[in-house]
Each structure stands twice: as C-alpha cells, then as structure tokens.
mmCIF file of C-alpha atoms in Angstrom:
data_model
loop_
_atom_site.group_PDB
_atom_site.id
_atom_site.type_symbol
_atom_site.label_atom_id
_atom_site.label_comp_id
_atom_site.label_asym_id
_atom_site.label_seq_id
_atom_site.Cartn_x
_atom_site.Cartn_y
_atom_site.Cartn_z
ATOM 1 C CA MET A 649 -16.402 135.316 27.272
ATOM 2 C CA GLN A 650 -17.709 138.245 25.296
ATOM 3 C CA SER A 651 -15.665 139.311 22.289
ATOM 4 C CA PRO A 652 -12.983 141.864 23.205
ATOM 5 C CA PRO A 653 -13.180 145.359 21.642
ATOM 6 C CA THR A 654 -10.501 144.297 19.164
ATOM 7 C CA GLU A 655 -9.551 140.839 17.978
ATOM 8 C CA MET A 656 -6.176 139.507 19.125
ATOM 9 C CA ARG A 657 -4.028 139.052 16.050
ATOM 10 C CA LYS A 658 -2.643 135.618 15.338
ATOM 11 C CA ARG A 659 1.109 135.171 15.309
ATOM 12 C CA ASN A 660 3.382 132.147 15.055
ATOM 13 C CA SER A 661 4.881 131.486 18.493
ATOM 14 C CA LYS A 662 8.404 130.287 19.137
ATOM 15 C CA LEU A 663 8.303 128.443 22.432
ATOM 16 C CA PRO A 664 11.209 126.563 24.010
ATOM 17 C CA ALA A 665 11.029 122.807 23.638
ATOM 18 C CA LYS A 666 10.999 122.022 27.359
ATOM 19 C CA SER A 667 9.809 123.765 30.491
ATOM 20 C CA LYS A 668 9.074 122.870 34.099
ATOM 21 C CA ALA A 669 5.382 122.731 34.990
ATOM 22 C CA ASN A 670 5.480 125.691 37.373
ATOM 23 C CA ALA A 671 8.113 127.753 35.559
ATOM 24 C CA ALA A 672 7.403 130.993 33.761
ATOM 25 C CA PRO A 673 9.315 132.049 30.637
ATOM 26 C CA ALA A 674 12.044 134.584 31.320
ATOM 27 C CA LEU A 675 10.648 137.781 29.818
ATOM 28 C CA ALA A 676 11.676 141.345 30.681
ATOM 29 C CA LEU A 677 10.013 143.847 28.376
ATOM 30 C CA THR A 678 10.441 147.579 28.743
ATOM 31 C CA HIS A 679 7.346 149.768 28.921
ATOM 32 C CA GLY A 680 7.733 150.680 25.257
ATOM 33 C CA GLN A 681 8.056 147.027 24.266
ATOM 34 C CA ALA A 682 5.002 146.134 26.345
ATOM 35 C CA MET A 683 2.997 148.815 24.528
ATOM 36 C CA TRP A 684 4.258 147.411 21.220
ATOM 37 C CA LEU A 685 3.177 143.929 22.325
ATOM 38 C CA MET A 686 -0.324 145.040 23.344
ATOM 39 C CA THR A 687 -0.650 146.743 19.952
ATOM 40 C CA GLU A 688 0.519 143.566 18.157
ATOM 41 C CA LEU A 689 -2.139 141.609 20.047
ATOM 42 C CA GLY A 690 -4.782 144.014 18.757
ATOM 43 C CA LEU A 691 -5.574 145.444 22.191
ATOM 44 C CA ARG A 692 -4.948 149.137 21.522
ATOM 45 C CA GLY A 693 -8.480 149.533 20.262
ATOM 46 C CA GLY A 694 -7.869 152.072 17.524
ATOM 47 C CA VAL A 695 -6.781 154.918 19.825
ATOM 48 C CA SER A 696 -3.556 156.868 19.386
ATOM 49 C CA GLY A 697 -0.333 155.555 20.878
ATOM 50 C CA SER A 698 -0.182 158.429 23.372
ATOM 51 C CA THR A 699 -3.761 157.833 24.551
ATOM 52 C CA PHE A 700 -3.152 154.117 24.962
ATOM 53 C CA ASN A 701 0.139 154.765 26.765
ATOM 54 C CA SER A 702 -1.625 157.104 29.220
ATOM 55 C CA TYR A 703 -4.321 154.504 29.867
ATOM 56 C CA ILE A 704 -1.773 151.785 30.625
ATOM 57 C CA LYS A 705 0.043 154.124 33.002
ATOM 58 C CA SER A 706 -3.261 154.858 34.758
ATOM 59 C CA LEU A 707 -3.710 151.110 35.298
ATOM 60 C CA ARG A 708 -0.199 150.951 36.786
ATOM 61 C CA ARG A 709 -1.105 153.618 39.328
ATOM 62 C CA ILE A 710 -3.916 151.448 40.663
ATOM 63 C CA GLY A 711 -1.857 148.262 40.785
ATOM 64 C CA ILE A 712 -2.307 146.583 37.384
ATOM 65 C CA PRO A 713 -0.197 144.633 36.518
ATOM 66 C CA PHE A 714 2.459 145.279 39.179
ATOM 67 C CA GLU A 715 2.773 144.416 42.829
ATOM 68 C CA THR A 716 2.554 147.342 45.234
ATOM 69 C CA GLY A 717 5.611 149.547 44.932
ATOM 70 C CA LYS A 718 6.936 148.328 41.582
ATOM 71 C CA GLY A 719 7.111 151.152 39.087
ATOM 72 C CA GLN A 720 5.583 153.625 41.538
ATOM 73 C CA SER A 721 8.701 155.454 42.679
ATOM 74 C CA LYS A 722 11.380 157.452 40.894
ATOM 75 C CA GLY A 723 13.869 154.710 41.717
ATOM 76 C CA HIS A 724 11.809 152.277 39.592
ATOM 77 C CA ARG A 725 11.026 154.642 36.750
ATOM 78 C CA HIS A 726 12.305 152.262 34.075
ATOM 79 C CA VAL A 727 10.237 149.242 35.054
ATOM 80 C CA THR A 728 10.193 145.964 33.119
ATOM 81 C CA TYR A 729 7.270 143.598 32.562
ATOM 82 C CA ASP A 730 7.727 139.876 33.210
ATOM 83 C CA PHE A 731 5.550 137.065 31.834
ATOM 84 C CA GLU A 732 2.989 137.075 34.658
ATOM 85 C CA GLU A 733 2.640 140.856 34.495
ATOM 86 C CA LEU A 734 2.134 140.752 30.737
ATOM 87 C CA MET A 735 -0.512 138.068 31.194
ATOM 88 C CA GLU A 736 -2.307 140.149 33.835
ATOM 89 C CA LEU A 737 -2.225 143.266 31.672
ATOM 90 C CA THR A 738 -3.507 141.347 28.644
ATOM 91 C CA VAL A 739 -6.360 139.743 30.604
ATOM 92 C CA ALA A 740 -7.301 143.155 32.007
ATOM 93 C CA LEU A 741 -7.432 144.681 28.526
ATOM 94 C CA LEU A 742 -9.543 141.770 27.265
ATOM 95 C CA LEU A 743 -12.081 142.601 29.989
ATOM 96 C CA ARG A 744 -12.605 146.183 28.854
ATOM 97 C CA VAL A 745 -16.138 147.463 28.485
ATOM 98 C CA TYR A 746 -16.567 150.510 26.230
ATOM 99 C CA GLY A 747 -12.805 151.035 26.210
ATOM 100 C CA THR A 748 -12.128 150.806 29.957
ATOM 101 C CA VAL A 749 -11.883 148.078 32.579
ATOM 102 C CA PRO A 750 -14.590 148.359 35.267
ATOM 103 C CA ASP A 751 -13.097 149.225 38.675
ATOM 104 C CA ALA A 752 -14.640 146.134 40.256
ATOM 105 C CA VAL A 753 -12.848 143.930 37.713
ATOM 106 C CA LEU A 754 -9.504 145.603 38.448
ATOM 107 C CA VAL A 755 -10.023 145.021 42.170
ATOM 108 C CA GLY A 756 -10.838 141.377 41.456
ATOM 109 C CA LEU A 757 -7.669 140.891 39.390
ATOM 110 C CA ARG A 758 -5.587 142.364 42.222
ATOM 111 C CA ASN A 759 -7.345 140.454 44.997
ATOM 112 C CA PHE A 760 -6.977 137.093 43.230
ATOM 113 C CA ARG A 761 -3.468 137.703 41.877
ATOM 114 C CA ASN A 762 -1.970 134.879 43.942
ATOM 115 C CA ASP A 763 -4.552 132.481 42.482
ATOM 116 C CA LEU A 764 -4.261 133.729 38.922
ATOM 117 C CA ARG A 765 -0.507 133.711 38.420
ATOM 118 C CA PRO A 766 -0.099 129.945 38.919
ATOM 119 C CA ILE A 767 -2.816 129.530 36.271
ATOM 120 C CA TYR A 768 -0.865 131.796 33.890
ATOM 121 C CA ARG A 769 2.238 129.639 34.413
ATOM 122 C CA GLN A 770 0.188 126.487 33.923
ATOM 123 C CA ALA A 771 -1.141 127.937 30.655
ATOM 124 C CA PHE A 772 2.421 128.459 29.415
ATOM 125 C CA HIS A 773 3.285 124.883 30.337
ATOM 126 C CA ASP A 774 0.158 123.624 28.557
ATOM 127 C CA ALA A 775 1.252 125.457 25.406
ATOM 128 C CA ILE A 776 4.212 123.074 25.300
ATOM 129 C CA THR A 777 2.788 119.834 26.693
ATOM 130 C CA ARG A 778 -0.939 120.023 25.838
ATOM 131 C CA THR A 779 -1.663 118.590 29.269
ATOM 132 C CA PHE A 780 -5.432 118.509 28.835
ATOM 133 C CA PRO A 781 -7.065 116.400 26.117
ATOM 134 C CA ALA A 782 -8.755 118.309 23.325
ATOM 135 C CA ALA A 783 -12.553 118.515 23.311
ATOM 136 C CA ARG A 784 -14.326 117.857 20.026
ATOM 137 C CA VAL A 785 -17.830 118.788 18.944
ATOM 138 C CA VAL A 786 -19.387 117.198 15.860
ATOM 139 C CA GLU A 787 -22.653 118.309 14.325
ATOM 140 C CA ARG A 788 -24.992 116.032 12.417
ATOM 141 C CA ALA A 789 -23.863 117.430 9.046
ATOM 142 C CA GLY A 790 -20.317 116.399 9.850
ATOM 143 C CA SER A 791 -18.734 119.756 10.713
ATOM 144 C CA ARG A 792 -16.217 119.464 13.528
ATOM 145 C CA LEU A 793 -14.912 121.855 16.169
ATOM 146 C CA THR A 794 -11.823 121.146 18.261
ATOM 147 C CA ALA A 795 -11.052 123.069 21.459
ATOM 148 C CA GLU A 796 -7.549 122.879 22.942
ATOM 149 C CA GLY A 797 -5.659 124.564 25.761
ATOM 150 C CA LEU A 798 -6.167 125.623 29.350
ATOM 151 C CA PHE A 799 -9.151 127.864 29.973
ATOM 152 C CA LEU A 800 -9.655 130.425 32.739
ATOM 153 C CA ASP A 801 -13.046 131.089 34.312
ATOM 154 C CA LEU A 802 -13.003 134.271 36.428
ATOM 155 C CA ASN A 803 -16.568 133.663 37.680
ATOM 156 C CA ILE A 804 -17.675 137.213 36.904
ATOM 157 C CA ARG A 805 -21.391 137.911 37.155
ATOM 158 C CA TYR A 806 -23.370 141.110 36.731
ATOM 159 C CA VAL A 807 -26.903 141.921 37.847
ATOM 160 C CA ALA A 808 -28.639 145.149 36.767
ATOM 161 C CA GLY A 809 -25.353 146.610 35.567
ATOM 162 C CA GLN A 810 -23.494 145.901 38.826
ATOM 163 C CA MET A 811 -20.871 143.199 39.314
ATOM 164 C CA VAL A 812 -22.051 140.900 42.083
ATOM 165 C CA GLN A 813 -19.342 138.252 41.874
ATOM 166 C CA PHE A 814 -15.693 137.927 40.903
ATOM 167 C CA GLY A 815 -13.931 134.656 41.542
ATOM 168 C CA PRO A 816 -12.610 132.515 42.746
ATOM 169 C CA PRO A 817 -10.836 131.948 39.413
ATOM 170 C CA LYS A 818 -10.715 128.396 38.129
ATOM 171 C CA ALA A 819 -8.557 126.644 35.545
ATOM 172 C CA MET A 820 -10.600 124.476 33.173
ATOM 173 C CA SER A 821 -10.013 121.762 30.627
ATOM 174 C CA PRO A 822 -11.417 122.329 27.117
ATOM 175 C CA PHE A 823 -14.350 120.023 27.876
ATOM 176 C CA GLU A 824 -15.176 121.873 31.112
ATOM 177 C CA ALA A 825 -15.014 125.184 29.240
ATOM 178 C CA ILE A 826 -17.477 123.959 26.605
ATOM 179 C CA VAL A 827 -19.850 122.698 29.303
ATOM 180 C CA THR A 828 -19.642 126.067 31.082
ATOM 181 C CA PHE A 829 -20.247 127.923 27.815
ATOM 182 C CA THR A 830 -23.267 125.869 26.785
ATOM 183 C CA SER A 831 -24.881 125.973 30.230
ATOM 184 C CA ALA A 832 -24.208 129.652 30.981
ATOM 185 C CA GLU A 833 -27.079 131.985 31.727
ATOM 186 C CA VAL A 834 -26.078 134.822 29.411
ATOM 187 C CA PRO A 835 -27.830 137.724 31.227
ATOM 188 C CA GLY A 836 -26.060 136.970 34.515
ATOM 189 C CA ARG A 837 -22.760 135.568 33.307
ATOM 190 C CA SER A 838 -21.020 138.281 31.331
ATOM 191 C CA TYR A 839 -17.579 136.726 30.853
ATOM 192 C CA LEU A 840 -17.158 133.151 29.686
ATOM 193 C CA PRO A 841 -13.957 131.064 29.972
ATOM 194 C CA LEU A 842 -10.871 132.518 28.289
ATOM 195 C CA ASN A 843 -8.308 130.325 26.524
ATOM 196 C CA VAL A 844 -5.223 131.408 28.480
ATOM 197 C CA THR A 845 -2.981 128.906 26.687
ATOM 198 C CA ALA A 846 -3.622 130.813 23.457
ATOM 199 C CA VAL A 847 -2.918 134.102 25.256
ATOM 200 C CA ALA A 848 0.354 132.751 26.699
ATOM 201 C CA GLU A 849 1.471 131.506 23.274
ATOM 202 C CA LEU A 850 0.840 134.901 21.707
ATOM 203 C CA ILE A 851 2.613 136.804 24.486
ATOM 204 C CA VAL A 852 5.714 134.620 24.474
ATOM 205 C CA GLY A 853 5.911 134.333 20.688
ATOM 206 C CA CYS A 854 5.636 138.096 20.133
ATOM 207 C CA SER A 855 7.897 138.977 23.061
ATOM 208 C CA ARG A 856 10.744 136.959 21.609
ATOM 209 C CA VAL A 857 10.739 139.162 18.510
ATOM 210 C CA ALA A 858 9.990 142.474 20.244
ATOM 211 C CA PRO A 859 11.968 145.339 18.708
ATOM 212 C CA SER A 860 14.369 147.438 20.733
ATOM 213 C CA ILE A 861 12.517 150.595 21.787
ATOM 214 C CA ARG A 862 14.229 153.533 23.418
ATOM 215 C CA ARG A 863 13.098 154.380 26.931
ATOM 216 C CA GLY A 864 10.528 157.084 27.095
ATOM 217 C CA ARG A 865 8.821 155.972 23.889
ATOM 218 C CA GLY A 866 5.524 154.166 23.940
ATOM 219 C CA ALA A 867 3.637 152.414 21.192
ATOM 220 C CA PRO A 868 3.681 154.164 17.837
ATOM 221 C CA THR A 869 0.834 156.563 17.107
#
C-alpha cells in the first residue's frame, strides 16, 4: 500500500489477555474522543481541528463509518464509535489521496462492509494470538526483515486515473502479503496489503487511554 499522507504514530497497546476469535473489543468512543484518536494515529494530516472535524462529519453523511441511520437523525446526535467503526474510519483515512478519499473507494468500503468487519475482528484476535506465522526475509549480507500480523488486501486497481476494481477484500498471512507486494504491478495496483493487526493494536491501545472530552468538542486545533 502507498504511504499514507501522515505516518501512524506508534503507541504501546494494552490488550486483554484473552478474547474469542470472532469477538470485537468493547469500545464506545464519543465523536470528540474519536477525533482525538485519529489525531493520535497521525491521520489528521496537519489541518486544523475544526477542518478535520468537518471532514469526518462529511464522511458520516455519506455512510462512513456508520450503518444507514446511525448518527443521521437528531435522536442520534451524540453517536458513539465502536471498534469496527473506528477500524473502518481509520482504513478510509489511510486511503486518502491528496487529503480526501476518492468517492469510488468510499463506495467500495460501504459495499464490502459485511466482508470487511469480520476481517477487522480477526485482526484484533491476531493481535493477541498471532494466529499466522511470521514471514522472514534475509538478504545475502545478513540483514533480516520480519513481517507479522494479519494483512488486508482491498484489491484496488486504477487505470488512467480511474478506479476499475475494488474488492473483494481478502485477509492475508504475512507471507501472502509479501508475495503480493513483490509481484504487484505498481502502475495498476495502487494500494498494497495493509497490516490490519497493527491498526487494531493501535486503535485499542489508544482507545483505552482516551481522555474524557465534552460533547460538542472535536479534536484540538
């Protein structure tokens, strides 16, 4: 995958010792806390808090990261973000091009939501169990690279500036991700596999130490 506009900041995660394979961590962040989290992950991109807050709200109006109806009526004004919604929002922000997510990508994330959310939960489980064996690359001089975690391939391809394919999404082992990376045709394959285990670890670790933020306040400017 191409490098995101800003690098996700590393943070020590505090994950529970045990979890069921298909379970998601119980998170319920307010909008302000979610904006704080995206900022902690380095996804604000250098814009002001108010600009970033407006952009996130514009994504909500077109269905990212919530199901239809959630957060779209006065009765749901104070919406909360669960783990899967935070994962979807983070993935969307990682797919930004020149500061925005292409409309075709947003449609793809919505259309494949039922396929993607089990992968997000599996990534959280892998953060605890390391289900897939690590892949190791060794060069002749002796330098070593180790890849761990569950990877997500969205199968996004562009031709002449237009997206011609999105999905179906596929969960990959570290070895499969390396094979996909090394065999990718760069001009046609714009987004390479994303380590969603690392994303899940960051989201859960930061969420557990999220500060209390009064409603109506977004990320700091």
